[in-house]
Amino acid sequence: MYTSGKYSSRGPALIPRMKTKHRIYYITLFSVVLLGLIATGMFQFWPHSIESTADWTLDKRSVHDAPLIRLPVSSPIPERGDLSCRMHTCFDVYRCGYNPKNRIKVYIYPLQRFVDELGVPISSTGLSREYNDLLSAISDSDFYTDDVTRACLFIPSIDVLNQNSLRIRETAQALAMLPRWDKGMNHLLFNMLPGGPPDYNTALDVPRDRALLAGGGFSTWTYRQGYDVSIPVYSPLSADVDLPERQPGPRRYFILSSQTAIHREYRAELERLKEENGEALLLLDKCSNLSQGAASARKRCYKGQVYDYPQILQESSFCVVLRGARLGQAALSDVLQAGCVPVILADSYILPFSEVLDWKRASVVIPEEKLSEMYTILKSIPHRQVEEMQRQARWFWEAYFSSMKAIGLTTLQIINDRIYPYAARTYEQWNNPPVVKWSSVNSPLFLPLIPPRAPGFTAVVLTYDRVESLFRVITEISKVPSLAKLLVVWNNQNKSPPEETLWPKISVPLKVVRTKENKLSNRFFPYDEIETEAVLAIDDDIIMLTSDELQFGYEYFNYLYTYKMPGDIKNWVDAHMNCEDIAMNFLVANITGKAPIKVTPRKKFKCPECTAIDGLSLDQTHMVERSECINKFASVFGTMPLKVVEHRADPVLYKDDFPEKLKSFPNIGSL
């Protein structure tokens, strides 16, 4: 410092010239200091949190490099768990707040190694491959945040998937030491193998305060409806065995049982069913002549014959999934992967993701006491329904069971839907496969639809020769704002349509299609002239619908009716010239599970032009046949999809004493 002052007093012109090696040294030193200052400034002003971490993956953070945390014997232990917890009592939704994407943010705690005062770990296995895969998938998802202050949900890096590997007391103490634990509020634990001998509790035994539990073996006694999430028990075979999808249809065996740890009473009952039904039922067990190990776990035997597992599951239409010591069984995942319909016998078991998944579409649940009646029950299911269930079973596995990633992200999506119910996924989004493989009637979301070439809807009017009534219908329909085109299906081969100059003048294209045969099903044919996704099918004598009512709601399913109507329903309709409307309602109700939107009472039917000689409905046998066709259609569909309901959905202000000009649909219900 004194030297520097000396040089300063004499001015910079008097500073002696430095040697080259000294100049290089000071330039380098100055550069290092400057870079350090820049880095420090960026760290100070860059958004971060004191508890934030880098992206959570085991590849970047070794278990052996994780900090060691010792648990004093006197460390607090959480409460056992509050069975009364619900989202509105034990979860702070205000932490989630509003965000434009309607997505919760999930924080994963940094990896730590917890040991007791003697240095013994709280888990005999540490971090399992499955739990690492789960956390890595979450960290790579849109749910993840490394900013703890933004988090809505917290996931410990403490692996509790398998209770068998845990020291219960010490694991609970480790949870209580988490900096944001707060009695487990907004914390989520994943567990697939709960309980232990001798009683095998159906929920994790680790005391966990108010934490949510994604559990793989819940019963109705331990599951907190709307709070916990029931998840599947992951099968390691999902990653180890490539099981190609098999087309639905009849299989070599009707029923197959492949579990090796079945209670002796259940096995005795299965053996009795085998004696009664012979080759239709294959009853497998572990192979006693093979050495134990990974190879033997993928083999099953019957009377000395060895079968590859899980490949053999694809050879059966139905596969038995019986409860073991635990309710949740990895066999359920194997069965779904094989496209075999699971027959689940596990009383009080909460099926995986049952909060959103419709298991009736993919499985058969039978009470354990009904095991002796299993063959009869399954034989009563129509073949077509079995094929649909096989397809649905495989898709459930692909979407929700196939990996720890699928299980973890599905769990978070369910919790997300609870917190943002207005943006929740619909029943159809959860349960309808995005890709169709046609064999019978499916959900309309399965259709390989091309984006509509025009907005609005096309009105298809079926007519024979009631010209005056036809023109009235055309005039009324043309008032509907969303009408894009009007297509008249001329079903009379013996008479030509009226001349072009006689037709009503309307503001949308009007086309006439002449049919080759007089068939009622012609009204549902997907004509090339139809350029919209939505279609209104209507007769030439339906004049009791107003334009407001038509605008308020319209939707029909022509493609399915023409090409995918099950059985011989379409041919029966054409042969009897009756019941095409009932057939369409059966189809729509079967697909959607919903009743028709509007059915006009008979007393309001108005057709002044109808006479006793030109109306199909005036034939004395007409109503008798309609009763017969309901019975026939119900037998073909295998169920009665039509629902008896009394419901009316009216627009806002429909009946209110309010100026008509301010109502969107003032003319509903006027006829």
XYZ file of C-alpha atoms in Angstrom:
671
model
C 0.000 0.000 0.000
C 2.835 2.400 0.769
C 4.423 1.696 -2.575
C 1.134 2.348 -4.315
C 0.858 5.673 -2.524
C 4.373 6.584 -3.569
C 3.618 5.967 -7.198
C 0.364 7.898 -6.963
C 2.043 11.020 -5.686
C 4.278 11.093 -8.659
C 1.510 10.532 -11.215
C 0.905 7.722 -13.667
C 3.482 9.033 -16.107
C 6.214 8.173 -13.617
C 5.124 4.491 -13.084
C 7.962 2.278 -14.257
C 7.196 -0.086 -17.155
C 6.415 -3.628 -15.895
C 8.195 -6.621 -17.244
C 6.200 -8.768 -19.683
C 5.863 -11.749 -17.328
C 4.531 -9.481 -14.533
C 2.039 -7.828 -16.871
C 0.630 -11.194 -17.974
C 0.332 -12.234 -14.333
C -1.657 -9.156 -13.281
C -3.906 -9.282 -16.360
C -4.752 -12.909 -15.575
C -5.383 -12.104 -11.925
C -7.650 -9.179 -12.843
C -9.635 -11.384 -15.256
C -10.209 -14.030 -12.614
C -11.376 -11.437 -10.077
C -13.697 -9.843 -12.644
C -15.284 -13.182 -13.567
C -15.760 -13.946 -9.879
C -17.579 -10.654 -9.324
C -19.842 -11.287 -12.326
C -20.684 -14.794 -11.138
C -21.407 -13.534 -7.624
C -23.714 -10.858 -8.983
C -25.616 -13.356 -11.117
C -26.055 -15.645 -8.136
C -27.343 -12.790 -5.998
C -29.943 -11.584 -8.479
C -30.920 -14.839 -10.243
C -34.234 -16.224 -8.884
C -33.545 -19.092 -6.517
C -34.509 -20.584 -3.195
C -32.439 -21.660 -0.282
C -34.068 -25.088 -0.478
C -34.005 -25.478 -4.251
C -32.231 -28.358 -5.940
C -31.051 -29.255 -9.389
C -33.165 -31.550 -11.540
C -33.894 -34.665 -9.476
C -32.323 -37.752 -10.994
C -30.157 -40.478 -9.542
C -27.774 -40.032 -12.458
C -26.862 -36.557 -11.196
C -27.018 -37.347 -7.502
C -25.548 -40.559 -6.151
C -27.038 -42.108 -3.034
C -23.538 -42.491 -1.610
C -22.861 -38.777 -2.101
C -26.075 -37.728 -0.322
C -25.603 -36.055 3.063
C -25.865 -38.301 6.111
C -28.562 -37.375 8.651
C -28.504 -38.957 12.113
C -31.798 -39.398 13.915
C -31.656 -38.879 17.678
C -33.598 -41.429 19.670
C -35.695 -38.588 21.019
C -36.713 -37.375 17.540
C -40.464 -36.675 17.294
C -42.738 -39.266 15.715
C -45.743 -38.230 13.602
C -49.226 -39.287 14.557
C -50.521 -42.558 13.197
C -52.658 -40.967 10.491
C -56.010 -39.243 10.510
C -58.699 -41.418 8.881
C -61.038 -38.431 8.757
C -58.729 -36.429 6.485
C -60.253 -35.001 3.328
C -58.992 -32.433 0.841
C -60.891 -29.637 2.585
C -59.650 -30.520 6.072
C -56.057 -31.793 5.758
C -54.844 -30.198 2.536
C -54.017 -26.525 2.073
C -55.318 -25.776 -1.421
C -54.309 -22.144 -1.050
C -50.690 -23.206 -1.476
C -51.587 -24.234 -5.008
C -53.101 -20.883 -5.927
C -54.280 -19.915 -9.386
C -52.131 -20.389 -12.452
C -53.055 -20.154 -16.140
C -52.142 -23.795 -16.801
C -54.274 -25.166 -13.928
C -51.419 -27.404 -12.884
C -50.080 -28.123 -9.420
C -46.384 -27.710 -8.752
C -44.545 -30.577 -7.069
C -41.306 -30.288 -5.110
C -39.062 -33.300 -4.454
C -36.884 -33.137 -1.351
C -33.119 -33.446 -1.850
C -31.784 -36.958 -1.415
C -30.534 -37.704 2.107
C -29.339 -40.809 3.939
C -31.081 -41.216 7.279
C -29.479 -43.398 9.953
C -30.065 -43.877 13.666
C -27.577 -42.914 16.373
C -25.685 -46.169 15.781
C -25.392 -45.489 12.041
C -27.942 -48.115 10.985
C -29.988 -46.988 7.920
C -33.763 -46.619 8.211
C -34.177 -48.877 5.155
C -32.479 -52.138 4.270
C -32.589 -51.377 0.547
C -32.046 -47.622 0.337
C -33.475 -46.078 -2.814
C -35.068 -48.727 -5.051
C -34.883 -48.601 -8.831
C -38.660 -48.250 -8.961
C -38.746 -45.237 -6.652
C -35.885 -43.595 -8.499
C -37.783 -44.079 -11.769
C -40.854 -42.543 -10.171
C -39.050 -39.459 -8.866
C -37.111 -39.011 -12.090
C -40.332 -39.117 -14.115
C -41.926 -36.487 -11.898
C -38.840 -34.276 -12.106
C -39.040 -34.438 -15.903
C -42.753 -33.598 -15.969
C -44.605 -30.293 -16.135
C -45.647 -30.789 -12.503
C -42.122 -30.381 -11.166
C -40.629 -27.270 -9.619
C -37.256 -26.826 -7.930
C -38.538 -23.724 -6.141
C -39.937 -24.844 -2.809
C -41.823 -21.577 -2.368
C -43.937 -22.313 -5.463
C -44.745 -25.889 -4.499
C -48.274 -27.107 -3.869
C -47.292 -30.714 -3.166
C -44.164 -32.140 -1.531
C -42.715 -35.602 -2.174
C -40.017 -36.968 0.152
C -37.038 -38.746 -1.374
C -37.536 -41.376 1.343
C -38.508 -44.646 -0.343
C -41.518 -46.267 1.366
C -42.751 -48.329 -1.608
C -42.074 -51.620 0.194
C -42.867 -51.650 3.908
C -40.899 -54.902 4.311
C -37.647 -52.981 3.884
C -38.441 -50.219 6.403
C -37.782 -49.614 10.063
C -41.170 -48.175 10.944
C -40.266 -45.897 13.859
C -37.107 -44.486 12.298
C -38.805 -43.872 8.929
C -41.529 -41.899 10.704
C -38.870 -39.843 12.517
C -37.142 -39.090 9.218
C -40.414 -37.822 7.747
C -40.976 -35.548 10.738
C -37.534 -33.988 10.227
C -38.351 -32.757 6.720
C -38.209 -28.940 6.795
C -41.680 -28.469 5.291
C -43.396 -31.426 6.983
C -45.925 -29.407 9.038
C -47.775 -32.511 10.260
C -47.706 -33.979 6.753
C -49.786 -31.181 5.223
C -49.591 -31.287 1.393
C -47.132 -34.204 1.447
C -47.549 -37.291 -0.738
C -46.156 -40.760 0.030
C -46.059 -43.670 -2.437
C -46.455 -47.202 -1.059
C -47.221 -50.400 -2.979
C -46.582 -53.157 -0.455
C -48.219 -52.169 2.846
C -48.451 -54.065 6.099
C -46.525 -57.062 7.312
C -47.050 -60.391 9.015
C -49.171 -61.556 10.614
C -52.068 -59.174 9.927
C -50.851 -57.374 6.769
C -52.503 -54.006 7.209
C -53.965 -52.638 3.963
C -52.296 -49.232 4.411
C -48.742 -48.183 5.213
C -47.969 -48.712 8.917
C -45.492 -45.812 9.087
C -47.030 -42.955 11.143
C -47.540 -40.120 8.665
C -49.736 -37.409 10.227
C -51.939 -35.822 7.526
C -49.910 -36.878 4.503
C -51.745 -38.159 1.425
C -51.040 -41.790 0.622
C -50.833 -43.288 -2.839
C -51.289 -46.889 -1.779
C -51.265 -50.199 -3.611
C -53.494 -52.287 -1.349
C -56.256 -50.164 0.116
C -59.405 -51.688 1.526
C -62.655 -49.861 2.108
C -61.646 -49.619 5.783
C -58.352 -47.770 5.246
C -59.004 -45.797 2.066
C -59.874 -42.133 2.587
C -62.250 -41.412 -0.285
C -61.285 -38.319 -2.248
C -58.025 -37.926 -0.317
C -55.815 -40.977 -0.813
C -55.136 -42.402 -4.263
C -55.360 -46.141 -4.916
C -52.486 -47.148 -7.196
C -51.497 -50.483 -8.767
C -48.748 -52.749 -7.520
C -46.092 -52.358 -10.187
C -44.982 -55.534 -11.911
C -41.252 -55.647 -12.788
C -42.169 -57.842 -15.744
C -43.565 -54.708 -17.398
C -40.020 -53.554 -18.080
C -38.449 -56.973 -18.591
C -40.945 -58.648 -20.929
C -42.072 -57.302 -24.276
C -45.588 -58.671 -24.690
C -46.984 -57.627 -28.098
C -50.629 -56.656 -28.163
C -52.961 -59.426 -29.292
C -56.178 -58.792 -31.162
C -59.336 -59.329 -29.090
C -61.291 -62.498 -29.663
C -61.679 -66.115 -28.506
C -58.636 -67.670 -26.865
C -57.408 -71.216 -26.305
C -58.586 -71.214 -22.684
C -61.709 -69.633 -21.238
C -60.353 -69.129 -17.693
C -56.751 -69.184 -16.494
C -55.320 -69.005 -12.976
C -51.583 -68.279 -12.742
C -50.958 -67.059 -9.169
C -48.665 -69.237 -7.081
C -49.477 -68.104 -3.524
C -53.207 -68.839 -3.456
C -54.873 -69.828 -0.186
C -55.483 -73.572 -0.072
C -59.274 -73.138 0.162
C -59.331 -71.045 -3.024
C -57.061 -73.486 -4.829
C -59.308 -76.364 -3.846
C -62.302 -74.516 -5.287
C -60.411 -73.774 -8.510
C -59.465 -77.429 -8.821
C -63.121 -78.379 -8.465
C -64.021 -75.928 -11.262
C -61.253 -77.490 -13.349
C -62.753 -80.947 -12.879
C -66.197 -79.701 -13.926
C -65.129 -77.725 -16.996
C -62.076 -79.586 -18.235
C -59.831 -77.902 -20.811
C -61.754 -74.633 -20.630
C -59.885 -73.815 -17.404
C -56.105 -73.910 -16.979
C -54.923 -73.982 -13.362
C -51.202 -73.175 -13.059
C -48.838 -73.214 -10.096
C -45.139 -72.680 -9.446
C -42.774 -75.216 -10.954
C -41.386 -77.489 -8.245
C -38.775 -79.037 -10.545
C -37.028 -75.729 -11.315
C -34.396 -74.044 -9.163
C -35.512 -70.838 -7.515
C -34.476 -67.570 -9.124
C -35.410 -64.994 -11.714
C -35.886 -67.669 -14.373
C -38.329 -69.721 -12.295
C -40.378 -66.595 -11.527
C -41.201 -66.435 -15.227
C -42.402 -70.033 -15.455
C -45.651 -71.733 -14.455
C -46.463 -75.429 -14.459
C -49.414 -77.791 -14.712
C -48.858 -81.519 -14.250
C -45.222 -81.279 -15.268
C -45.854 -79.105 -18.330
C -43.970 -75.816 -18.221
C -45.453 -72.544 -19.515
C -43.781 -69.183 -20.069
C -45.130 -66.425 -17.849
C -46.652 -63.914 -18.506
C -46.933 -65.031 -22.156
C -49.377 -67.811 -21.268
C -51.865 -65.181 -20.052
C -52.521 -64.171 -23.655
C -53.983 -67.619 -24.300
C -57.053 -67.058 -22.101
C -60.156 -64.892 -22.317
C -60.394 -64.433 -18.532
C -57.612 -64.483 -15.931
C -58.227 -64.935 -12.213
C -56.751 -62.341 -9.827
C -57.257 -63.551 -6.252
C -56.252 -61.733 -3.095
C -53.118 -62.956 -1.377
C -51.706 -61.892 1.963
C -52.179 -58.378 0.554
C -55.177 -57.154 -1.398
C -53.120 -55.531 -4.141
C -51.435 -58.006 -6.479
C -48.843 -57.412 -9.221
C -50.638 -60.158 -11.147
C -53.346 -57.630 -12.036
C -50.813 -55.641 -14.048
C -49.560 -58.782 -15.820
C -53.094 -59.800 -16.739
C -53.945 -56.377 -18.150
C -50.746 -56.314 -20.194
C -51.750 -59.642 -21.751
C -55.127 -58.251 -22.800
C -56.820 -60.882 -20.651
C -59.949 -59.779 -18.795
C -59.145 -59.863 -15.062
C -61.626 -61.669 -12.827
C -60.988 -59.987 -9.489
C -61.882 -61.788 -6.270
C -60.691 -59.574 -3.431
C -63.467 -58.373 -1.164
C -63.244 -54.715 -0.065
C -60.295 -54.052 -2.417
C -60.158 -50.485 -3.797
C -59.189 -50.992 -7.425
C -56.303 -48.871 -8.779
C -57.303 -45.371 -9.868
C -60.965 -46.308 -9.373
C -61.676 -42.650 -8.695
C -61.431 -42.047 -12.445
C -61.299 -45.447 -14.179
C -64.472 -47.381 -15.018
C -63.404 -50.917 -14.155
C -66.696 -52.391 -15.366
C -65.383 -51.826 -18.882
C -62.198 -53.834 -18.332
C -62.796 -56.403 -15.592
C -65.248 -58.646 -13.787
C -65.417 -58.282 -9.999
C -66.856 -61.303 -8.188
C -67.324 -61.677 -4.407
C -64.989 -64.273 -2.945
C -67.950 -66.358 -1.773
C -69.117 -66.600 -5.412
C -65.912 -68.267 -6.619
C -67.786 -71.533 -7.150
C -70.143 -69.711 -9.562
C -67.366 -67.986 -11.520
C -67.627 -70.148 -14.656
C -71.399 -69.635 -14.941
C -71.091 -65.885 -14.367
C -68.436 -65.451 -17.046
C -70.323 -67.598 -19.567
C -73.249 -65.180 -19.375
C -71.166 -62.308 -20.789
C -71.720 -61.796 -24.562
C -68.723 -62.470 -26.809
C -68.744 -58.965 -28.208
C -68.566 -57.496 -24.711
C -65.659 -59.782 -23.840
C -63.736 -58.472 -26.848
C -64.347 -54.886 -25.787
C -63.157 -55.707 -22.268
C -60.006 -57.357 -23.625
C -59.223 -54.240 -25.613
C -59.952 -51.969 -22.660
C -57.817 -54.073 -20.307
C -54.782 -53.757 -22.541
C -55.294 -49.998 -22.900
C -55.612 -49.530 -19.136
C -52.208 -51.184 -18.775
C -50.583 -49.086 -21.494
C -51.959 -45.807 -20.152
C -51.822 -46.283 -16.383
C -49.897 -49.435 -15.338
C -46.994 -49.945 -17.742
C -44.289 -47.995 -15.896
C -43.539 -46.146 -12.691
C -43.792 -42.994 -14.762
C -47.355 -43.839 -15.811
C -48.330 -44.644 -12.225
C -46.744 -41.508 -10.784
C -48.092 -39.040 -13.334
C -51.578 -40.559 -13.192
C -51.551 -40.087 -9.416
C -50.557 -36.438 -9.769
C -53.203 -35.858 -12.448
C -55.923 -37.202 -10.142
C -54.804 -34.858 -7.357
C -54.570 -32.037 -9.895
C -58.172 -32.660 -10.981
C -59.342 -32.384 -7.372
C -57.636 -29.039 -6.906
C -58.718 -27.620 -10.276
C -62.066 -29.383 -10.849
C -63.175 -26.924 -13.518
C -60.208 -28.022 -15.644
C -60.380 -31.728 -14.734
C -60.198 -34.491 -17.311
C -63.562 -35.909 -18.314
C -64.791 -39.479 -17.930
C -64.206 -39.987 -21.645
C -60.652 -38.697 -21.475
C -59.826 -41.079 -18.650
C -61.567 -44.147 -20.085
C -61.659 -43.926 -23.883
C -58.572 -45.062 -25.801
C -57.320 -42.384 -28.204
C -56.848 -44.867 -31.047
C -59.601 -47.124 -32.357
C -59.289 -50.722 -33.447
C -62.721 -51.493 -34.806
C -64.612 -54.648 -34.090
C -67.944 -53.431 -32.788
C -69.685 -50.378 -31.407
C -67.270 -48.109 -29.583
C -67.237 -44.660 -28.114
C -67.584 -41.883 -30.698
C -64.197 -40.617 -29.550
C -62.729 -43.781 -31.134
C -63.843 -42.715 -34.609
C -61.077 -41.973 -37.122
C -62.683 -38.626 -37.857
C -61.251 -36.210 -40.383
C -61.461 -32.593 -39.209
C -64.750 -31.169 -40.458
C -64.483 -29.275 -43.728
C -67.240 -26.887 -42.722
C -68.633 -25.576 -39.431
C -72.216 -26.034 -38.287
C -74.346 -29.079 -39.027
C -76.021 -30.771 -41.973
C -79.736 -31.531 -41.813
C -80.648 -34.821 -43.490
C -84.394 -35.083 -44.197
C -85.785 -38.481 -45.177
C -88.882 -38.254 -47.357
C -91.065 -40.386 -49.608
C -93.759 -38.244 -51.213
C -95.162 -35.871 -48.562
C -94.029 -32.763 -50.389
C -96.087 -30.169 -48.521
C -94.922 -31.388 -45.120
C -91.353 -31.689 -46.431
C -91.313 -28.065 -47.557
C -92.571 -26.914 -44.144
C -89.775 -28.841 -42.425
C -87.176 -27.342 -44.780
C -88.472 -23.834 -44.161
C -88.331 -24.246 -40.372
C -84.903 -25.888 -40.305
C -83.446 -23.201 -42.573
C -83.978 -20.684 -39.742
C -81.375 -22.416 -37.569
C -78.221 -20.232 -37.493
C -75.807 -23.178 -37.403
C -77.297 -24.972 -40.397
C -74.563 -25.430 -43.026
C -76.370 -27.578 -45.610
C -79.718 -29.308 -46.081
C -79.752 -32.746 -47.677
C -83.040 -34.322 -48.766
C -82.962 -38.124 -49.085
C -85.653 -38.964 -51.676
C -86.689 -42.531 -50.842
C -89.318 -42.972 -53.578
C -88.037 -44.834 -56.633
C -91.382 -44.592 -58.436
C -91.768 -40.836 -58.301
C -89.413 -38.002 -59.133
C -88.726 -35.119 -56.747
C -90.442 -31.763 -57.435
C -88.911 -29.414 -59.981
C -86.139 -27.163 -58.746
C -88.245 -24.003 -59.023
C -90.835 -25.366 -56.590
C -88.452 -25.893 -53.660
C -88.298 -23.348 -50.801
C -85.694 -20.619 -51.203
C -83.236 -20.902 -48.313
C -79.876 -19.320 -47.511
C -77.828 -22.553 -47.370
C -77.120 -25.188 -50.037
C -79.983 -27.655 -50.582
C -79.240 -30.961 -52.311
C -81.483 -33.902 -53.166
C -80.161 -37.468 -53.123
C -82.229 -40.177 -54.844
C -81.846 -43.639 -53.315
C -81.817 -46.969 -55.153
C -83.971 -48.790 -52.592
C -86.663 -47.690 -50.169
C -84.861 -48.314 -46.858
C -85.293 -46.498 -43.576
C -81.574 -46.875 -42.919
C -80.849 -44.572 -45.862
C -81.318 -41.647 -43.485
C -78.173 -42.647 -41.605
C -75.880 -43.249 -44.573
C -72.710 -41.052 -44.486
C -73.274 -39.325 -47.814
C -70.365 -37.573 -49.532
C -72.433 -34.408 -49.567
C -72.171 -34.235 -45.774
C -69.229 -31.949 -45.047
C -69.810 -31.324 -41.356
C -69.039 -33.387 -38.294
C -72.507 -32.838 -36.808
C -75.628 -34.151 -38.528
C -79.335 -33.756 -37.765
C -81.409 -36.694 -39.031
C -85.107 -35.839 -39.254
C -88.264 -37.074 -40.973
C -90.346 -35.011 -43.384
C -93.262 -34.796 -40.918
C -91.424 -33.580 -37.800
C -92.752 -30.045 -37.550
C -92.989 -29.785 -33.773
C -89.361 -28.699 -33.315
C -88.568 -24.991 -33.356
C -85.396 -23.505 -34.806
C -84.309 -22.518 -31.298
C -84.638 -26.102 -30.078
C -82.594 -27.372 -33.010
C -79.941 -24.758 -32.433
C -79.817 -25.622 -28.741
C -78.700 -29.194 -29.245
C -77.904 -31.611 -32.085
C -75.724 -34.681 -32.528
C -75.997 -38.110 -34.253
C -73.825 -41.032 -35.177
C -74.293 -41.959 -38.856
C -71.021 -43.786 -39.392
C -71.585 -46.125 -36.480
C -75.173 -46.833 -37.482
C -74.288 -47.676 -41.081
C -71.095 -49.660 -40.597
C -70.774 -50.716 -36.968
C -74.283 -51.493 -35.735
C -73.937 -54.823 -33.905
C -75.657 -58.014 -34.997
C -78.329 -57.938 -37.693
C -80.146 -54.883 -36.315
C -79.710 -52.787 -39.448
C -80.992 -55.585 -41.723
C -83.955 -56.157 -39.408
C -84.896 -52.467 -39.573
C -84.691 -52.436 -43.367
C -86.751 -55.599 -43.692
C -89.512 -54.463 -41.311
C -89.494 -50.764 -42.256
C -89.688 -49.941 -38.567
C -87.665 -49.077 -35.447
C -84.752 -47.218 -37.066
C -85.196 -44.456 -34.489
C -85.133 -46.971 -31.641
C -82.034 -48.602 -33.113
C -80.271 -45.252 -33.253
C -81.249 -44.480 -29.658
C -79.975 -47.896 -28.546
C -76.707 -47.169 -30.304
C -76.243 -43.688 -28.853
C -77.323 -44.707 -25.364
C -74.991 -47.720 -25.462
C -72.069 -45.512 -26.511
C -72.591 -42.549 -24.235
C -74.421 -44.084 -21.300
C -76.907 -41.226 -21.560
C -80.581 -41.053 -22.417
C -81.941 -39.119 -25.452
C -81.946 -35.348 -24.971
C -85.599 -34.880 -25.905
C -88.498 -37.225 -26.584
C -91.716 -35.420 -27.451
C -94.883 -36.783 -25.773
C -97.276 -38.542 -28.138
C -100.036 -36.014 -27.429
C -97.893 -33.226 -28.893
C -97.222 -34.992 -32.187
C -98.759 -32.886 -34.948
C -99.040 -33.983 -38.546
C -102.128 -32.440 -40.202
C -101.154 -33.874 -43.592
C -100.812 -37.462 -42.372
C -103.599 -39.838 -43.466
C -104.394 -43.437 -42.771
C -102.796 -44.540 -46.026
C -99.443 -42.745 -45.994
C -98.199 -43.133 -42.423
C -96.166 -46.127 -41.274
C -97.119 -45.452 -37.658
C -100.864 -45.767 -38.437
C -100.531 -49.468 -39.272
C -102.061 -51.531 -36.440
C -99.000 -53.791 -36.287
C -96.607 -50.852 -36.095
C -96.575 -50.464 -32.298
C -96.504 -54.234 -31.755
C -93.382 -54.488 -33.894
C -91.770 -51.635 -31.979
C -92.161 -53.580 -28.740
C -90.653 -56.623 -30.416
C -87.683 -54.680 -31.743
C -86.861 -53.315 -28.284
C -86.593 -56.873 -27.001
C -84.546 -57.917 -30.026
C -82.149 -54.977 -29.803
C -81.652 -55.561 -26.081
C -80.675 -59.176 -26.765
C -78.194 -58.141 -29.480
C -76.561 -55.474 -27.325
C -76.531 -57.853 -24.374
C -78.079 -55.210 -22.137
C -80.796 -52.599 -22.021
C -78.827 -49.380 -22.673
C -81.874 -47.127 -22.783
C -82.479 -45.353 -19.508
C -85.767 -44.291 -17.970
C -85.282 -40.694 -16.889
C -87.327 -37.595 -16.337
C -85.159 -34.575 -16.938
C -85.412 -31.339 -18.804
C -82.490 -29.006 -19.474
C -83.716 -25.487 -20.174
C -81.535 -22.523 -21.155
C -80.997 -19.744 -18.664
C -83.955 -17.333 -18.502
C -86.159 -19.780 -20.456
C -89.183 -19.332 -18.155
C -88.121 -16.135 -16.427
C -90.187 -12.990 -16.754
C -87.586 -11.243 -18.863
C -87.671 -9.321 -22.179
C -87.770 -11.806 -25.053
C -85.167 -9.923 -27.054
C -82.608 -10.549 -24.305
C -83.137 -14.322 -24.316
C -80.815 -16.441 -26.429
C -83.510 -19.050 -27.172
C -86.941 -17.448 -26.728
C -88.832 -19.992 -28.792
C -88.107 -23.220 -26.923
C -91.094 -25.273 -25.789
C -93.602 -23.138 -27.666
C -95.051 -25.972 -29.750
